[in-house]
């Protein structure tokens, strides 16, 4: 225990601020999306990732990597999106073991309606507090931290 690399006061303050952001940001995003669109953040984020994929369709494996969700959790999320009529899940034509999640017209309608309010809320919570340079620096710093966490694929913004 004597060899521990303890955090100094500045590092402790940074860590506690990061912890607060990690804890509160998902809650605030969920609140806005549920109030305005009746959908939780994980479901919205999944639908948004599908919408930004080529041809608005993506394999479930790639979608799990994009959303940083386990296959089991993603299956539940996509199931909820299917029940709402926002996506379809079909086997790939070439490899029937692969399932493809694709946007429906109803999913597009939902995204078009929900996205402006969500993006405005993200802007209010994060970017309005930062200068353009600080925003760029935050992105660079977070990408450095992310590389230590070893995700397979980074989500698209």
PDB file of N, CA and C in Angstrom, residues 55-137:
ATOM      1  N   UNK A  55     -26.790   3.658 -44.829  1.00  0.00           N
ATOM      2  CA  UNK A  55     -28.131   3.171 -45.183  1.00  0.00           C
ATOM      3  C   UNK A  55     -29.041   3.005 -43.968  1.00  0.00           C
ATOM      4  N   UNK A  56     -28.685   3.662 -42.866  1.00  0.00           N
ATOM      5  CA  UNK A  56     -29.473   3.583 -41.633  1.00  0.00           C
ATOM      6  C   UNK A  56     -29.719   2.145 -41.204  1.00  0.00           C
ATOM      7  N   UNK A  57     -28.700   1.311 -41.388  1.00  0.00           N
ATOM      8  CA  UNK A  57     -28.767  -0.066 -40.906  1.00  0.00           C
ATOM      9  C   UNK A  57     -27.375  -0.488 -40.465  1.00  0.00           C
ATOM     10  N   UNK A  58     -27.333  -1.381 -39.491  1.00  0.00           N
ATOM     11  CA  UNK A  58     -26.056  -1.778 -38.901  1.00  0.00           C
ATOM     12  C   UNK A  58     -26.210  -3.162 -38.283  1.00  0.00           C
ATOM     13  N   UNK A  59     -25.135  -3.941 -38.306  1.00  0.00           N
ATOM     14  CA  UNK A  59     -25.211  -5.246 -37.656  1.00  0.00           C
ATOM     15  C   UNK A  59     -25.333  -5.047 -36.151  1.00  0.00           C
ATOM     16  N   UNK A  60     -25.950  -5.999 -35.511  1.00  0.00           N
ATOM     17  CA  UNK A  60     -26.093  -5.918 -34.057  1.00  0.00           C
ATOM     18  C   UNK A  60     -24.725  -5.922 -33.380  1.00  0.00           C
ATOM     19  N   UNK A  61     -23.770  -6.642 -33.942  1.00  0.00           N
ATOM     20  CA  UNK A  61     -22.414  -6.671 -33.376  1.00  0.00           C
ATOM     21  C   UNK A  61     -21.784  -5.289 -33.435  1.00  0.00           C
ATOM     22  N   UNK A  62     -21.887  -4.643 -34.602  1.00  0.00           N
ATOM     23  CA  UNK A  62     -21.327  -3.295 -34.731  1.00  0.00           C
ATOM     24  C   UNK A  62     -22.088  -2.300 -33.862  1.00  0.00           C
ATOM     25  N   UNK A  63     -23.388  -2.474 -33.757  1.00  0.00           N
ATOM     26  CA  UNK A  63     -24.189  -1.577 -32.925  1.00  0.00           C
ATOM     27  C   UNK A  63     -23.819  -1.716 -31.450  1.00  0.00           C
ATOM     28  N   UNK A  64     -23.527  -2.926 -31.012  1.00  0.00           N
ATOM     29  CA  UNK A  64     -23.090  -3.129 -29.621  1.00  0.00           C
ATOM     30  C   UNK A  64     -21.794  -2.369 -29.361  1.00  0.00           C
ATOM     31  N   UNK A  65     -20.883  -2.397 -30.329  1.00  0.00           N
ATOM     32  CA  UNK A  65     -19.618  -1.677 -30.174  1.00  0.00           C
ATOM     33  C   UNK A  65     -19.853  -0.165 -30.189  1.00  0.00           C
ATOM     34  N   UNK A  66     -20.708   0.305 -31.081  1.00  0.00           N
ATOM     35  CA  UNK A  66     -20.983   1.740 -31.170  1.00  0.00           C
ATOM     36  C   UNK A  66     -21.644   2.284 -29.916  1.00  0.00           C
ATOM     37  N   UNK A  67     -22.522   1.501 -29.318  1.00  0.00           N
ATOM     38  CA  UNK A  67     -23.265   1.960 -28.144  1.00  0.00           C
ATOM     39  C   UNK A  67     -22.583   1.592 -26.829  1.00  0.00           C
ATOM     40  N   UNK A  68     -21.519   0.792 -26.907  1.00  0.00           N
ATOM     41  CA  UNK A  68     -20.811   0.320 -25.712  1.00  0.00           C
ATOM     42  C   UNK A  68     -21.749  -0.476 -24.804  1.00  0.00           C
ATOM     43  N   UNK A  69     -22.632  -1.266 -25.412  1.00  0.00           N
ATOM     44  CA  UNK A  69     -23.561  -2.102 -24.644  1.00  0.00           C
ATOM     45  C   UNK A  69     -23.218  -3.574 -24.844  1.00  0.00           C
ATOM     46  N   UNK A  70     -23.547  -4.355 -23.844  1.00  0.00           N
ATOM     47  CA  UNK A  70     -23.406  -5.796 -23.989  1.00  0.00           C
ATOM     48  C   UNK A  70     -24.447  -6.277 -24.999  1.00  0.00           C
ATOM     49  N   UNK A  71     -24.179  -7.403 -25.665  1.00  0.00           N
ATOM     50  CA  UNK A  71     -25.186  -7.929 -26.605  1.00  0.00           C
ATOM     51  C   UNK A  71     -26.553  -8.140 -25.955  1.00  0.00           C
ATOM     52  N   UNK A  72     -26.569  -8.600 -24.713  1.00  0.00           N
ATOM     53  CA  UNK A  72     -27.836  -8.844 -24.024  1.00  0.00           C
ATOM     54  C   UNK A  72     -28.605  -7.540 -23.805  1.00  0.00           C
ATOM     55  N   UNK A  73     -27.919  -6.534 -23.278  1.00  0.00           N
ATOM     56  CA  UNK A  73     -28.584  -5.250 -23.034  1.00  0.00           C
ATOM     57  C   UNK A  73     -29.056  -4.647 -24.348  1.00  0.00           C
ATOM     58  N   UNK A  74     -28.200  -4.690 -25.377  1.00  0.00           N
ATOM     59  CA  UNK A  74     -28.568  -4.132 -26.671  1.00  0.00           C
ATOM     60  C   UNK A  74     -29.797  -4.834 -27.230  1.00  0.00           C
ATOM     61  N   UNK A  75     -29.867  -6.137 -27.065  1.00  0.00           N
ATOM     62  CA  UNK A  75     -31.020  -6.892 -27.552  1.00  0.00           C
ATOM     63  C   UNK A  75     -32.307  -6.381 -26.919  1.00  0.00           C
ATOM     64  N   UNK A  76     -32.276  -6.077 -25.617  1.00  0.00           N
ATOM     65  CA  UNK A  76     -33.445  -5.534 -24.927  1.00  0.00           C
ATOM     66  C   UNK A  76     -33.802  -4.149 -25.463  1.00  0.00           C
ATOM     67  N   UNK A  77     -32.778  -3.305 -25.657  1.00  0.00           N
ATOM     68  CA  UNK A  77     -33.014  -1.955 -26.160  1.00  0.00           C
ATOM     69  C   UNK A  77     -33.618  -2.014 -27.556  1.00  0.00           C
ATOM     70  N   UNK A  78     -33.014  -2.794 -28.446  1.00  0.00           N
ATOM     71  CA  UNK A  78     -33.523  -2.897 -29.817  1.00  0.00           C
ATOM     72  C   UNK A  78     -34.922  -3.518 -29.810  1.00  0.00           C
ATOM     73  N   UNK A  79     -35.175  -4.447 -28.914  1.00  0.00           N
ATOM     74  CA  UNK A  79     -36.516  -5.012 -28.785  1.00  0.00           C
ATOM     75  C   UNK A  79     -37.550  -3.941 -28.467  1.00  0.00           C
ATOM     76  N   UNK A  80     -37.200  -3.017 -27.550  1.00  0.00           N
ATOM     77  CA  UNK A  80     -38.119  -1.919 -27.228  1.00  0.00           C
ATOM     78  C   UNK A  80     -38.333  -1.011 -28.446  1.00  0.00           C
ATOM     79  N   UNK A  81     -37.253  -0.758 -29.177  1.00  0.00           N
ATOM     80  CA  UNK A  81     -37.363   0.086 -30.375  1.00  0.00           C
ATOM     81  C   UNK A  81     -38.218  -0.597 -31.444  1.00  0.00           C
ATOM     82  N   UNK A  82     -38.095  -1.925 -31.552  1.00  0.00           N
ATOM     83  CA  UNK A  82     -38.929  -2.686 -32.493  1.00  0.00           C
ATOM     84  C   UNK A  82     -40.408  -2.581 -32.111  1.00  0.00           C
ATOM     85  N   UNK A  83     -40.703  -2.732 -30.820  1.00  0.00           N
ATOM     86  CA  UNK A  83     -42.088  -2.672 -30.351  1.00  0.00           C
ATOM     87  C   UNK A  83     -42.725  -1.315 -30.662  1.00  0.00           C
ATOM     88  N   UNK A  84     -41.913  -0.276 -30.655  1.00  0.00           N
ATOM     89  CA  UNK A  84     -42.423   1.068 -30.978  1.00  0.00           C
ATOM     90  C   UNK A  84     -42.487   1.300 -32.486  1.00  0.00           C
ATOM     91  N   UNK A  85     -41.966   0.330 -33.258  1.00  0.00           N
ATOM     92  CA  UNK A  85     -42.004   0.462 -34.706  1.00  0.00           C
ATOM     93  C   UNK A  85     -40.898   1.325 -35.281  1.00  0.00           C
ATOM     94  N   UNK A  86     -39.837   1.568 -34.507  1.00  0.00           N
ATOM     95  CA  UNK A  86     -38.765   2.469 -34.938  1.00  0.00           C
ATOM     96  C   UNK A  86     -37.642   1.761 -35.681  1.00  0.00           C
ATOM     97  N   UNK A  87     -37.481   0.461 -35.443  1.00  0.00           N
ATOM     98  CA  UNK A  87     -36.444  -0.315 -36.127  1.00  0.00           C
ATOM     99  C   UNK A  87     -36.990  -1.697 -36.466  1.00  0.00           C
ATOM    100  N   UNK A  88     -36.314  -2.329 -37.404  1.00  0.00           N
ATOM    101  CA  UNK A  88     -36.569  -3.740 -37.687  1.00  0.00           C
ATOM    102  C   UNK A  88     -35.258  -4.480 -37.491  1.00  0.00           C
ATOM    103  N   UNK A  89     -35.373  -5.746 -37.165  1.00  0.00           N
ATOM    104  CA  UNK A  89     -34.200  -6.620 -37.023  1.00  0.00           C
ATOM    105  C   UNK A  89     -34.407  -7.790 -37.967  1.00  0.00           C
ATOM    106  N   UNK A  90     -33.492  -7.954 -38.904  1.00  0.00           N
ATOM    107  CA  UNK A  90     -33.609  -9.038 -39.884  1.00  0.00           C
ATOM    108  C   UNK A  90     -32.261  -9.714 -40.064  1.00  0.00           C
ATOM    109  N   UNK A  91     -32.278 -10.997 -40.425  1.00  0.00           N
ATOM    110  CA  UNK A  91     -31.018 -11.685 -40.706  1.00  0.00           C
ATOM    111  C   UNK A  91     -30.360 -11.113 -41.973  1.00  0.00           C
ATOM    112  N   UNK A  92     -29.049 -11.110 -41.978  1.00  0.00           N
ATOM    113  CA  UNK A  92     -28.285 -10.677 -43.147  1.00  0.00           C
ATOM    114  C   UNK A  92     -28.520 -11.657 -44.292  1.00  0.00           C
ATOM    115  N   UNK A  93     -28.619 -11.134 -45.515  1.00  0.00           N
ATOM    116  CA  UNK A  93     -28.863 -11.990 -46.685  1.00  0.00           C
ATOM    117  C   UNK A  93     -27.723 -12.965 -46.948  1.00  0.00           C
ATOM    118  N   UNK A  94     -26.492 -12.553 -46.664  1.00  0.00           N
ATOM    119  CA  UNK A  94     -25.330 -13.397 -46.965  1.00  0.00           C
ATOM    120  C   UNK A  94     -24.945 -14.320 -45.818  1.00  0.00           C
ATOM    121  N   UNK A  95     -25.144 -13.864 -44.597  1.00  0.00           N
ATOM    122  CA  UNK A  95     -24.790 -14.670 -43.425  1.00  0.00           C
ATOM    123  C   UNK A  95     -25.956 -14.614 -42.445  1.00  0.00           C
ATOM    124  N   UNK A  96     -26.769 -15.629 -42.430  1.00  0.00           N
ATOM    125  CA  UNK A  96     -27.992 -15.663 -41.629  1.00  0.00           C
ATOM    126  C   UNK A  96     -27.728 -15.604 -40.115  1.00  0.00           C
ATOM    127  N   UNK A  97     -26.468 -15.795 -39.693  1.00  0.00           N
ATOM    128  CA  UNK A  97     -26.133 -15.693 -38.267  1.00  0.00           C
ATOM    129  C   UNK A  97     -26.057 -14.243 -37.818  1.00  0.00           C
ATOM    130  N   UNK A  98     -25.934 -13.325 -38.773  1.00  0.00           N
ATOM    131  CA  UNK A  98     -25.795 -11.904 -38.473  1.00  0.00           C
ATOM    132  C   UNK A  98     -27.163 -11.231 -38.580  1.00  0.00           C
ATOM    133  N   UNK A  99     -27.506 -10.462 -37.559  1.00  0.00           N
ATOM    134  CA  UNK A  99     -28.753  -9.706 -37.573  1.00  0.00           C
ATOM    135  C   UNK A  99     -28.465  -8.234 -37.844  1.00  0.00           C
ATOM    136  N   UNK A 100     -29.339  -7.621 -38.644  1.00  0.00           N
ATOM    137  CA  UNK A 100     -29.202  -6.226 -39.024  1.00  0.00           C
ATOM    138  C   UNK A 100     -30.330  -5.424 -38.386  1.00  0.00           C
ATOM    139  N   UNK A 101     -29.976  -4.328 -37.719  1.00  0.00           N
ATOM    140  CA  UNK A 101     -30.973  -3.392 -37.200  1.00  0.00           C
ATOM    141  C   UNK A 101     -31.073  -2.234 -38.190  1.00  0.00           C
ATOM    142  N   UNK A 102     -32.294  -1.920 -38.610  1.00  0.00           N
ATOM    143  CA  UNK A 102     -32.505  -0.873 -39.606  1.00  0.00           C
ATOM    144  C   UNK A 102     -33.626   0.066 -39.167  1.00  0.00           C
ATOM    145  N   UNK A 103     -33.476   1.340 -39.512  1.00  0.00           N
ATOM    146  CA  UNK A 103     -34.481   2.350 -39.205  1.00  0.00           C
ATOM    147  C   UNK A 103     -35.731   2.118 -40.048  1.00  0.00           C
ATOM    148  N   UNK A 104     -36.864   2.423 -39.461  1.00  0.00           N
ATOM    149  CA  UNK A 104     -38.126   2.454 -40.199  1.00  0.00           C
ATOM    150  C   UNK A 104     -38.498   3.922 -40.436  1.00  0.00           C
ATOM    151  N   UNK A 105     -39.517   4.145 -41.234  1.00  0.00           N
ATOM    152  CA  UNK A 105     -40.004   5.515 -41.440  1.00  0.00           C
ATOM    153  C   UNK A 105     -40.447   6.135 -40.117  1.00  0.00           C
ATOM    154  N   UNK A 106     -41.066   5.322 -39.255  1.00  0.00           N
ATOM    155  CA  UNK A 106     -41.491   5.815 -37.944  1.00  0.00           C
ATOM    156  C   UNK A 106     -40.288   6.200 -37.083  1.00  0.00           C
ATOM    157  N   UNK A 107     -39.205   5.424 -37.197  1.00  0.00           N
ATOM    158  CA  UNK A 107     -37.981   5.761 -36.479  1.00  0.00           C
ATOM    159  C   UNK A 107     -37.397   7.081 -36.948  1.00  0.00           C
ATOM    160  N   UNK A 108     -37.397   7.286 -38.263  1.00  0.00           N
ATOM    161  CA  UNK A 108     -36.912   8.558 -38.822  1.00  0.00           C
ATOM    162  C   UNK A 108     -37.773   9.719 -38.328  1.00  0.00           C
ATOM    163  N   UNK A 109     -39.083   9.530 -38.325  1.00  0.00           N
ATOM    164  CA  UNK A 109     -39.975  10.584 -37.844  1.00  0.00           C
ATOM    165  C   UNK A 109     -39.668  10.925 -36.390  1.00  0.00           C
ATOM    166  N   UNK A 110     -39.459   9.885 -35.581  1.00  0.00           N
ATOM    167  CA  UNK A 110     -39.156  10.110 -34.168  1.00  0.00           C
ATOM    168  C   UNK A 110     -37.844  10.886 -34.011  1.00  0.00           C
ATOM    169  N   UNK A 111     -36.797  10.446 -34.700  1.00  0.00           N
ATOM    170  CA  UNK A 111     -35.482  11.110 -34.588  1.00  0.00           C
ATOM    171  C   UNK A 111     -35.575  12.566 -35.023  1.00  0.00           C
ATOM    172  N   UNK A 112     -36.253  12.817 -36.127  1.00  0.00           N
ATOM    173  CA  UNK A 112     -36.386  14.197 -36.617  1.00  0.00           C
ATOM    174  C   UNK A 112     -37.082  15.095 -35.592  1.00  0.00           C
ATOM    175  N   UNK A 113     -38.024  14.537 -34.866  1.00  0.00           N
ATOM    176  CA  UNK A 113     -38.737  15.321 -33.863  1.00  0.00           C
ATOM    177  C   UNK A 113     -37.945  15.458 -32.555  1.00  0.00           C
ATOM    178  N   UNK A 114     -37.287  14.388 -32.127  1.00  0.00           N
ATOM    179  CA  UNK A 114     -36.609  14.384 -30.826  1.00  0.00           C
ATOM    180  C   UNK A 114     -35.221  15.020 -30.861  1.00  0.00           C
ATOM    181  N   UNK A 115     -34.524  14.905 -31.959  1.00  0.00           N
ATOM    182  CA  UNK A 115     -33.123  15.338 -32.014  1.00  0.00           C
ATOM    183  C   UNK A 115     -32.910  16.820 -31.690  1.00  0.00           C
ATOM    184  N   UNK A 116     -33.705  17.744 -32.220  1.00  0.00           N
ATOM    185  CA  UNK A 116     -33.425  19.150 -31.908  1.00  0.00           C
ATOM    186  C   UNK A 116     -33.446  19.466 -30.413  1.00  0.00           C
ATOM    187  N   UNK A 117     -34.425  18.954 -29.691  1.00  0.00           N
ATOM    188  CA  UNK A 117     -34.489  19.201 -28.249  1.00  0.00           C
ATOM    189  C   UNK A 117     -33.344  18.538 -27.504  1.00  0.00           C
ATOM    190  N   UNK A 118     -32.994  17.331 -27.938  1.00  0.00           N
ATOM    191  CA  UNK A 118     -31.886  16.625 -27.293  1.00  0.00           C
ATOM    192  C   UNK A 118     -30.567  17.359 -27.519  1.00  0.00           C
ATOM    193  N   UNK A 119     -30.327  17.755 -28.756  1.00  0.00           N
ATOM    194  CA  UNK A 119     -29.072  18.454 -29.065  1.00  0.00           C
ATOM    195  C   UNK A 119     -29.003  19.785 -28.316  1.00  0.00           C
ATOM    196  N   UNK A 120     -30.117  20.479 -28.230  1.00  0.00           N
ATOM    197  CA  UNK A 120     -30.139  21.748 -27.483  1.00  0.00           C
ATOM    198  C   UNK A 120     -29.805  21.506 -26.013  1.00  0.00           C
ATOM    199  N   UNK A 121     -30.343  20.426 -25.447  1.00  0.00           N
ATOM    200  CA  UNK A 121     -30.071  20.106 -24.038  1.00  0.00           C
ATOM    201  C   UNK A 121     -28.591  19.767 -23.838  1.00  0.00           C
ATOM    202  N   UNK A 122     -28.018  18.986 -24.752  1.00  0.00           N
ATOM    203  CA  UNK A 122     -26.581  18.679 -24.681  1.00  0.00           C
ATOM    204  C   UNK A 122     -25.774  19.971 -24.757  1.00  0.00           C
ATOM    205  N   UNK A 123     -26.162  20.852 -25.672  1.00  0.00           N
ATOM    206  CA  UNK A 123     -25.463  22.138 -25.804  1.00  0.00           C
ATOM    207  C   UNK A 123     -25.534  22.926 -24.491  1.00  0.00           C
ATOM    208  N   UNK A 124     -26.728  22.985 -23.896  1.00  0.00           N
ATOM    209  CA  UNK A 124     -26.897  23.721 -22.637  1.00  0.00           C
ATOM    210  C   UNK A 124     -26.060  23.123 -21.510  1.00  0.00           C
ATOM    211  N   UNK A 125     -26.062  21.784 -21.411  1.00  0.00           N
ATOM    212  CA  UNK A 125     -25.361  21.128 -20.305  1.00  0.00           C
ATOM    213  C   UNK A 125     -23.847  21.135 -20.457  1.00  0.00           C
ATOM    214  N   UNK A 126     -23.346  21.059 -21.672  1.00  0.00           N
ATOM    215  CA  UNK A 126     -21.909  20.887 -21.881  1.00  0.00           C
ATOM    216  C   UNK A 126     -21.289  22.104 -22.565  1.00  0.00           C
ATOM    217  N   UNK A 127     -21.703  22.373 -23.769  1.00  0.00           N
ATOM    218  CA  UNK A 127     -20.948  23.292 -24.623  1.00  0.00           C
ATOM    219  C   UNK A 127     -21.165  24.767 -24.320  1.00  0.00           C
ATOM    220  N   UNK A 128     -22.307  25.147 -23.777  1.00  0.00           N
ATOM    221  CA  UNK A 128     -22.514  26.553 -23.437  1.00  0.00           C
ATOM    222  C   UNK A 128     -21.576  27.009 -22.326  1.00  0.00           C
ATOM    223  N   UNK A 129     -21.086  26.091 -21.520  1.00  0.00           N
ATOM    224  CA  UNK A 129     -20.171  26.435 -20.429  1.00  0.00           C
ATOM    225  C   UNK A 129     -18.719  26.548 -20.894  1.00  0.00           C
ATOM    226  N   UNK A 130     -18.447  26.186 -22.148  1.00  0.00           N
ATOM    227  CA  UNK A 130     -17.079  26.126 -22.653  1.00  0.00           C
ATOM    228  C   UNK A 130     -16.880  27.069 -23.836  1.00  0.00           C
ATOM    229  N   UNK A 131     -15.649  27.569 -23.957  1.00  0.00           N
ATOM    230  CA  UNK A 131     -15.296  28.300 -25.173  1.00  0.00           C
ATOM    231  C   UNK A 131     -15.077  27.280 -26.286  1.00  0.00           C
ATOM    232  N   UNK A 132     -14.969  27.761 -27.508  1.00  0.00           N
ATOM    233  CA  UNK A 132     -14.719  26.864 -28.631  1.00  0.00           C
ATOM    234  C   UNK A 132     -13.400  26.102 -28.408  1.00  0.00           C
ATOM    235  N   UNK A 133     -12.381  26.788 -27.936  1.00  0.00           N
ATOM    236  CA  UNK A 133     -11.086  26.148 -27.670  1.00  0.00           C
ATOM    237  C   UNK A 133     -11.204  25.120 -26.548  1.00  0.00           C
ATOM    238  N   UNK A 134     -11.911  25.458 -25.471  1.00  0.00           N
ATOM    239  CA  UNK A 134     -12.096  24.513 -24.364  1.00  0.00           C
ATOM    240  C   UNK A 134     -12.864  23.275 -24.820  1.00  0.00           C
ATOM    241  N   UNK A 135     -13.860  23.475 -25.664  1.00  0.00           N
ATOM    242  CA  UNK A 135     -14.620  22.346 -26.195  1.00  0.00           C
ATOM    243  C   UNK A 135     -13.702  21.409 -26.977  1.00  0.00           C
ATOM    244  N   UNK A 136     -12.855  21.979 -27.810  1.00  0.00           N
ATOM    245  CA  UNK A 136     -11.900  21.171 -28.576  1.00  0.00           C
ATOM    246  C   UNK A 136     -10.939  20.437 -27.637  1.00  0.00           C
ATOM    247  N   UNK A 137     -10.429  21.145 -26.630  1.00  0.00           N
ATOM    248  CA  UNK A 137      -9.515  20.534 -25.662  1.00  0.00           C
ATOM    249  C   UNK A 137     -10.194  19.403 -24.903  1.00  0.00           C
TER     250      UNK A 137
END
